[in-house]
Coordinates of C-alpha atoms in Angstrom, one line a residue:
M1 CA -63.2 30.1 -34.9
S2 CA -62.5 27.0 -37.0
Q3 CA -64.8 24.0 -37.0
E4 CA -62.1 22.0 -35.4
Q5 CA -61.8 24.5 -32.5
A6 CA -65.6 24.7 -32.1
S7 CA -66.1 21.0 -31.9
Y8 CA -63.0 20.1 -29.9
L9 CA -63.7 17.5 -27.2
H10 CA -61.3 17.3 -24.3
I11 CA -61.2 13.5 -24.1
P12 CA -57.5 12.7 -23.7
T13 CA -55.8 9.3 -23.9
I14 CA -52.7 8.3 -22.1
P15 CA -49.4 8.2 -24.1
T16 CA -47.9 4.7 -24.2
G17 CA -44.7 6.1 -22.7
F18 CA -46.5 6.5 -19.4
V19 CA -47.0 2.8 -19.2
R20 CA -43.4 2.1 -20.1
H21 CA -42.1 4.5 -17.4
L22 CA -44.3 2.7 -14.9
A23 CA -42.9 -0.7 -15.7
E24 CA -39.2 0.0 -16.5
P25 CA -38.1 0.5 -12.9
L26 CA -39.6 -2.9 -11.9
M27 CA -37.9 -4.6 -14.8
E28 CA -34.6 -3.1 -13.9
R29 CA -35.0 -4.6 -10.4
D30 CA -36.3 -8.0 -11.8
T31 CA -39.5 -7.5 -9.8
F32 CA -41.9 -7.1 -12.7
P33 CA -44.7 -9.8 -12.5
P34 CA -44.3 -12.4 -15.3
A35 CA -48.0 -12.7 -15.7
L36 CA -48.2 -9.1 -16.8
V37 CA -45.5 -9.2 -19.5
E38 CA -47.9 -10.0 -22.3
P39 CA -50.5 -7.4 -21.3
Y40 CA -47.6 -4.9 -21.0
R41 CA -46.4 -5.7 -24.5
E42 CA -49.9 -5.3 -25.9
L43 CA -50.2 -1.8 -24.5
L44 CA -46.8 -0.9 -25.9
N45 CA -47.9 -1.8 -29.4
S46 CA -50.5 1.0 -29.2
R47 CA -49.5 4.6 -29.9
K48 CA -51.8 5.6 -27.0
V49 CA -53.9 3.8 -24.5
T50 CA -57.2 4.7 -22.9
V51 CA -57.5 5.8 -19.3
A52 CA -59.5 2.6 -18.5
Q53 CA -56.7 0.4 -19.9
Y54 CA -54.1 2.4 -18.0
S55 CA -56.0 2.2 -14.7
Q56 CA -56.7 -1.6 -15.2
F57 CA -53.0 -2.3 -15.9
T58 CA -51.8 -0.4 -12.8
E59 CA -54.4 -2.0 -10.6
R60 CA -53.3 -5.5 -11.7
L61 CA -49.7 -4.4 -11.2
C62 CA -50.4 -3.3 -7.6
D63 CA -52.3 -6.5 -6.9
A64 CA -49.4 -8.7 -8.2
L65 CA -46.8 -6.8 -6.2
E66 CA -49.0 -6.7 -3.1
D67 CA -48.0 -3.1 -2.8
E68 CA -49.4 0.2 -4.0
W69 CA -48.0 3.2 -5.8
L70 CA -48.4 6.7 -4.5
G71 CA -47.9 8.2 -8.0
L72 CA -45.0 10.5 -7.1
L73 CA -42.2 7.9 -6.7
D74 CA -40.6 5.4 -9.0
K75 CA -41.2 2.5 -6.5
A76 CA -44.0 0.8 -4.7
V77 CA -44.8 1.5 -1.0
P78 CA -46.5 -0.7 1.6
L79 CA -50.2 -1.3 1.3
G80 CA -52.2 1.3 3.2
S81 CA -49.8 4.1 2.6
H82 CA -52.3 6.0 0.4
V83 CA -55.1 6.0 3.0
A84 CA -52.6 6.9 5.7
L85 CA -51.6 10.0 3.7
L86 CA -55.2 11.0 3.3
H87 CA -55.8 10.7 7.0
L88 CA -52.8 12.9 7.6
L89 CA -54.1 15.6 5.3
Y90 CA -57.8 15.5 6.3
P91 CA -57.5 17.6 9.5
S92 CA -55.1 20.2 8.0
P93 CA -56.3 23.7 8.9
D94 CA -55.1 25.3 5.6
L95 CA -53.4 24.4 2.3
G96 CA -50.0 25.5 3.5
T97 CA -50.1 23.0 6.4
A98 CA -51.5 20.3 4.1
L99 CA -48.5 20.8 1.7
G100 CA -46.1 20.6 4.5
N101 CA -47.6 17.4 5.8
L102 CA -47.6 16.0 2.2
N103 CA -43.9 16.8 2.0
R104 CA -43.1 15.2 5.3
F105 CA -45.1 12.0 4.5
Y106 CA -43.2 11.5 1.2
S107 CA -39.9 12.1 2.9
L108 CA -40.4 8.7 4.5
F109 CA -39.9 7.0 1.2
V110 CA -37.0 9.2 -0.1
D111 CA -33.4 8.5 0.7
G112 CA -31.6 10.8 3.0
D113 CA -33.1 14.1 4.1
A114 CA -34.4 15.0 0.7
E115 CA -37.8 16.5 0.2
L116 CA -40.0 16.1 -2.9
F117 CA -41.3 19.7 -3.0
D118 CA -39.8 23.1 -2.5
L119 CA -42.5 25.1 -0.8
S120 CA -40.4 28.3 -0.2
E121 CA -42.6 30.2 -2.7
W122 CA -46.0 29.0 -1.5
D123 CA -46.8 31.9 0.8
S124 CA -45.6 34.6 -1.7
Q125 CA -46.7 33.1 -5.0
Q126 CA -48.8 30.0 -4.3
K127 CA -46.2 28.0 -6.1
V128 CA -45.2 24.3 -5.5
V129 CA -41.9 23.4 -7.1
I130 CA -40.6 19.9 -7.6
N131 CA -37.1 19.2 -6.4
Q132 CA -34.5 17.6 -8.6
H133 CA -35.5 14.0 -7.7
H134 CA -38.1 14.0 -10.4
S135 CA -36.1 14.2 -13.6
A136 CA -38.4 11.7 -15.4
V137 CA -41.2 13.3 -17.3
H138 CA -43.9 10.9 -16.1
L139 CA -42.9 11.6 -12.5
Q140 CA -43.1 15.3 -13.0
I141 CA -46.6 14.9 -14.4
A142 CA -47.7 12.5 -11.6
A143 CA -46.3 14.7 -8.9
L144 CA -48.0 17.9 -10.1
M145 CA -51.3 16.1 -10.7
R146 CA -51.2 14.5 -7.2
V147 CA -50.7 17.8 -5.5
L148 CA -53.5 19.4 -7.5
K149 CA -55.9 16.5 -6.9
L150 CA -55.2 16.2 -3.2
L151 CA -55.5 19.9 -2.5
S152 CA -58.7 20.1 -4.6
W153 CA -60.2 17.2 -2.7
L154 CA -59.5 19.1 0.6
C155 CA -61.3 22.2 -0.8
Q156 CA -64.2 20.4 -2.6
E157 CA -63.3 22.0 -5.9
Q158 CA -60.7 21.8 -8.7
L159 CA -58.3 24.6 -7.7
P160 CA -57.4 27.0 -10.6
L161 CA -53.8 27.3 -11.9
V162 CA -52.1 30.2 -13.6
R163 CA -49.0 28.3 -14.6
L164 CA -48.0 24.7 -15.3
A165 CA -44.3 24.3 -15.9
F166 CA -42.1 21.3 -16.8
S167 CA -38.4 21.0 -16.9
C168 CA -38.5 18.7 -19.9
E169 CA -38.6 19.7 -23.5
A170 CA -41.9 20.3 -25.4
M171 CA -44.3 17.4 -25.7
P172 CA -47.2 16.8 -28.1
F173 CA -49.7 16.6 -25.3
D174 CA -50.6 20.2 -24.7
K175 CA -54.4 19.7 -25.1
E176 CA -54.3 16.7 -22.7
F177 CA -52.4 18.6 -20.1
A178 CA -54.6 21.7 -20.5
Y179 CA -57.6 19.4 -19.8
L180 CA -56.1 17.5 -16.9
F181 CA -54.6 20.5 -15.1
G182 CA -56.8 23.4 -16.3
A183 CA -53.7 25.3 -17.4
W184 CA -51.7 25.4 -20.6
P185 CA -48.2 23.9 -20.1
S186 CA -44.8 25.5 -20.8
Y187 CA -41.5 23.6 -21.1
G188 CA -37.8 23.9 -20.6
H189 CA -37.8 25.4 -17.1
R190 CA -35.1 24.8 -14.6
R191 CA -37.5 23.0 -12.3
A192 CA -41.1 21.8 -12.8
Y193 CA -43.8 23.5 -10.8
I194 CA -47.5 24.5 -10.6
Q195 CA -48.6 27.9 -9.6
F196 CA -52.1 28.4 -8.2
H197 CA -54.2 31.6 -8.4
S198 CA -53.3 34.1 -5.7
D199 CA -56.5 33.7 -3.8
V200 CA -56.1 29.9 -3.4
G201 CA -54.1 30.3 -0.2
S202 CA -57.2 31.6 1.7
T203 CA -59.5 28.8 0.4
A204 CA -61.2 27.0 3.2
I205 CA -60.5 23.3 3.8
A206 CA -63.7 21.2 4.2
P207 CA -63.5 17.9 2.3
A208 CA -66.9 16.8 1.0
I209 CA -66.1 13.1 1.4
S210 CA -64.0 11.2 3.9
A211 CA -60.5 9.9 3.4
E212 CA -61.8 6.3 3.0
Q213 CA -64.4 7.5 0.3
Y214 CA -61.7 9.4 -1.5
A215 CA -59.4 6.5 -1.5
A216 CA -62.1 4.1 -2.8
N217 CA -63.5 6.4 -5.5
N218 CA -60.3 8.0 -6.8
H219 CA -57.7 5.4 -7.8
V220 CA -54.2 6.8 -7.1
H221 CA -53.2 6.3 -10.7
S222 CA -56.2 7.9 -12.3
L223 CA -55.0 10.9 -14.3
L224 CA -58.6 12.1 -15.0
W225 CA -60.8 13.9 -12.6
R226 CA -63.6 11.5 -13.7
S227 CA -63.4 7.8 -14.4
E228 CA -63.7 6.6 -18.0
G229 CA -67.3 6.2 -19.0
D230 CA -69.0 7.6 -15.9
L231 CA -72.1 9.8 -16.2
E232 CA -70.3 13.0 -15.5
K233 CA -67.8 12.4 -18.3
K234 CA -70.7 11.5 -20.7
V235 CA -72.5 14.7 -19.8
Y236 CA -69.3 16.7 -20.3
G237 CA -68.7 15.1 -23.8
D238 CA -72.3 15.6 -24.8
I239 CA -72.3 19.3 -23.8
A240 CA -69.0 19.9 -25.6
K241 CA -70.3 18.3 -28.8
H242 CA -73.5 20.3 -28.9
L243 CA -72.5 23.6 -27.3
A244 CA -71.9 25.5 -30.6
G245 CA -75.2 24.2 -32.0
G246 CA -77.3 25.5 -29.1
R247 CA -78.9 22.2 -28.0
F248 CA -77.0 21.7 -24.7
S249 CA -79.7 22.3 -22.1
A250 CA -80.1 19.8 -19.2
A251 CA -83.3 18.6 -20.9
D252 CA -81.5 18.1 -24.3
V253 CA -78.6 16.3 -22.6
A254 CA -80.9 14.0 -20.6
E255 CA -82.9 13.1 -23.7
R256 CA -79.7 12.1 -25.7
L257 CA -78.6 10.0 -22.7
H258 CA -82.0 8.3 -22.5
L259 CA -82.7 9.7 -19.0
S260 CA -85.3 12.0 -17.5
R261 CA -84.1 15.4 -16.5
H262 CA -84.9 14.5 -12.9
T263 CA -82.8 11.3 -13.0
L264 CA -79.9 13.1 -14.6
G265 CA -79.9 15.7 -11.9
R266 CA -80.2 13.0 -9.1
R267 CA -77.4 10.8 -10.5
L268 CA -75.0 13.8 -10.9
K269 CA -75.7 14.9 -7.4
E270 CA -74.7 11.4 -6.2
Q271 CA -71.4 12.0 -7.9
H272 CA -71.0 15.4 -6.1
S273 CA -71.7 17.2 -9.4
S274 CA -74.4 19.0 -11.3
Y275 CA -75.3 20.0 -14.8
S276 CA -74.5 23.6 -14.3
D277 CA -71.0 22.8 -12.8
I278 CA -70.2 20.6 -15.9
L279 CA -71.5 23.2 -18.3
S280 CA -69.3 25.8 -16.7
R281 CA -66.3 23.5 -16.9
V282 CA -66.9 22.8 -20.6
R283 CA -67.1 26.5 -21.4
K284 CA -64.0 27.2 -19.4
D285 CA -62.0 24.4 -21.1
K286 CA -63.2 25.5 -24.6
A287 CA -62.3 29.1 -23.9
L288 CA -58.8 28.0 -22.7
H289 CA -58.3 25.9 -25.8
Y290 CA -59.4 28.7 -28.1
L291 CA -57.2 31.3 -26.5
H292 CA -54.1 29.1 -26.6
S293 CA -54.9 28.1 -30.2
A294 CA -55.0 31.7 -31.4
D295 CA -51.9 33.2 -33.0
R296 CA -53.1 36.8 -32.5
P297 CA -55.5 38.7 -30.2
M298 CA -59.1 37.7 -30.7
Q299 CA -61.0 40.2 -32.9
S300 CA -64.4 39.0 -32.0
I301 CA -65.1 38.3 -28.3
E302 CA -68.8 38.1 -29.3
Q303 CA -68.0 35.2 -31.6
L304 CA -66.3 33.3 -28.8
A305 CA -69.2 34.0 -26.4
E306 CA -71.7 32.8 -29.1
T307 CA -69.6 29.6 -29.6
L308 CA -69.7 29.0 -25.9
G309 CA -73.5 29.2 -25.8
Y310 CA -73.9 32.7 -24.2
V311 CA -76.8 34.9 -25.3
E312 CA -75.6 38.0 -23.5
M313 CA -72.0 39.3 -23.5
A314 CA -72.4 40.5 -20.0
S315 CA -72.9 36.9 -18.8
F316 CA -69.9 35.7 -20.7
S317 CA -67.7 38.5 -19.3
R318 CA -68.8 37.7 -15.7
A319 CA -68.1 34.0 -16.2
F320 CA -64.7 34.6 -17.8
K321 CA -63.6 36.9 -15.0
Q322 CA -64.7 34.3 -12.4
W323 CA -62.6 31.6 -14.2
F324 CA -59.4 33.6 -14.8
A325 CA -59.7 36.9 -12.9
C326 CA -59.3 38.9 -16.1
S327 CA -60.9 39.6 -19.5
P328 CA -60.2 37.3 -22.5
K329 CA -57.9 39.8 -24.1
Q330 CA -56.0 40.3 -20.9
Y331 CA -55.7 36.6 -20.5
W332 CA -54.3 36.2 -24.0
R333 CA -51.7 38.9 -23.4
R334 CA -50.6 37.6 -20.0
H335 CA -50.7 33.9 -20.4
V336 CA -50.2 33.2 -24.1
V337 CA -48.0 36.1 -25.3
G338 CA -46.4 36.3 -21.9
L339 CA -45.4 32.6 -21.9
Q340 CA -43.9 33.0 -25.4
K341 CA -41.8 35.9 -24.5
K342 CA -40.7 34.9 -21.0
D343 CA -37.2 33.6 -20.7
K344 CA -37.4 30.0 -19.7

């Protein structure tokens, strides 16, 4: 494994084009707030913008419009729509019902009888397909992310994907997408879709926080699971940086963040997280990055396990199978070589 692969940190920024796509529909309708023209131009002068800048810009945009954006449409909707959607999904008995309610809710804002998602393959393949209304790249990304985040909120965990497919051409953001979605993207498909692991359909729905709490703590435009600069993100970055070097214990992390180990654990618990959960996510993300960066089957599984901080191969093998339901070599053959050979 190269030094670049070993030290890779999944801290993505937002492409400037996302901001442009957000503003252009308003400018075409002459409804873009004049006070935000200059901030908008400043963001466009940057090749990429941070998540914090993106969130701040969209929040100011919503305030100026006195509307809110649901993230799946190219127009604003009445204030309160986001919370109304969450209250509709909250009592859903299963994910299939939640997806159906999500589709019906968004149909209120789409012309005619059109639906945003094709759910015909959900029961058989756990696949959510975007209908043709979302030709723009940023809307495809937003729609798929919204589905993933809403369903994960209902199940108290980020649900695992086996496929992330876009109908657009290849983009230079594979690492960002792999981090955001937990799956490596492929391009040029007839329609965009996400496909969950086969056992997701039986996952129990039991939201850890209420609809109001979710709405308050998870801004509709946030692309990341964690807000910029929060403790969970800091712990994630610190573990990722020191994982290969072996100094990534909870005590090590707490010391570098100038906290006691007890305080670190308590504050992470307040964010519905824990050190062990974050460590597992870092290892999973790094394994995913390594596998999709390799141009041939790995010759040293032991080397990968060591890089991820595992002392025993058995522990690494068990963790990997929990993440992906297969071995590292099987994953490489199915999801890397398979994607390369599959006719798009």
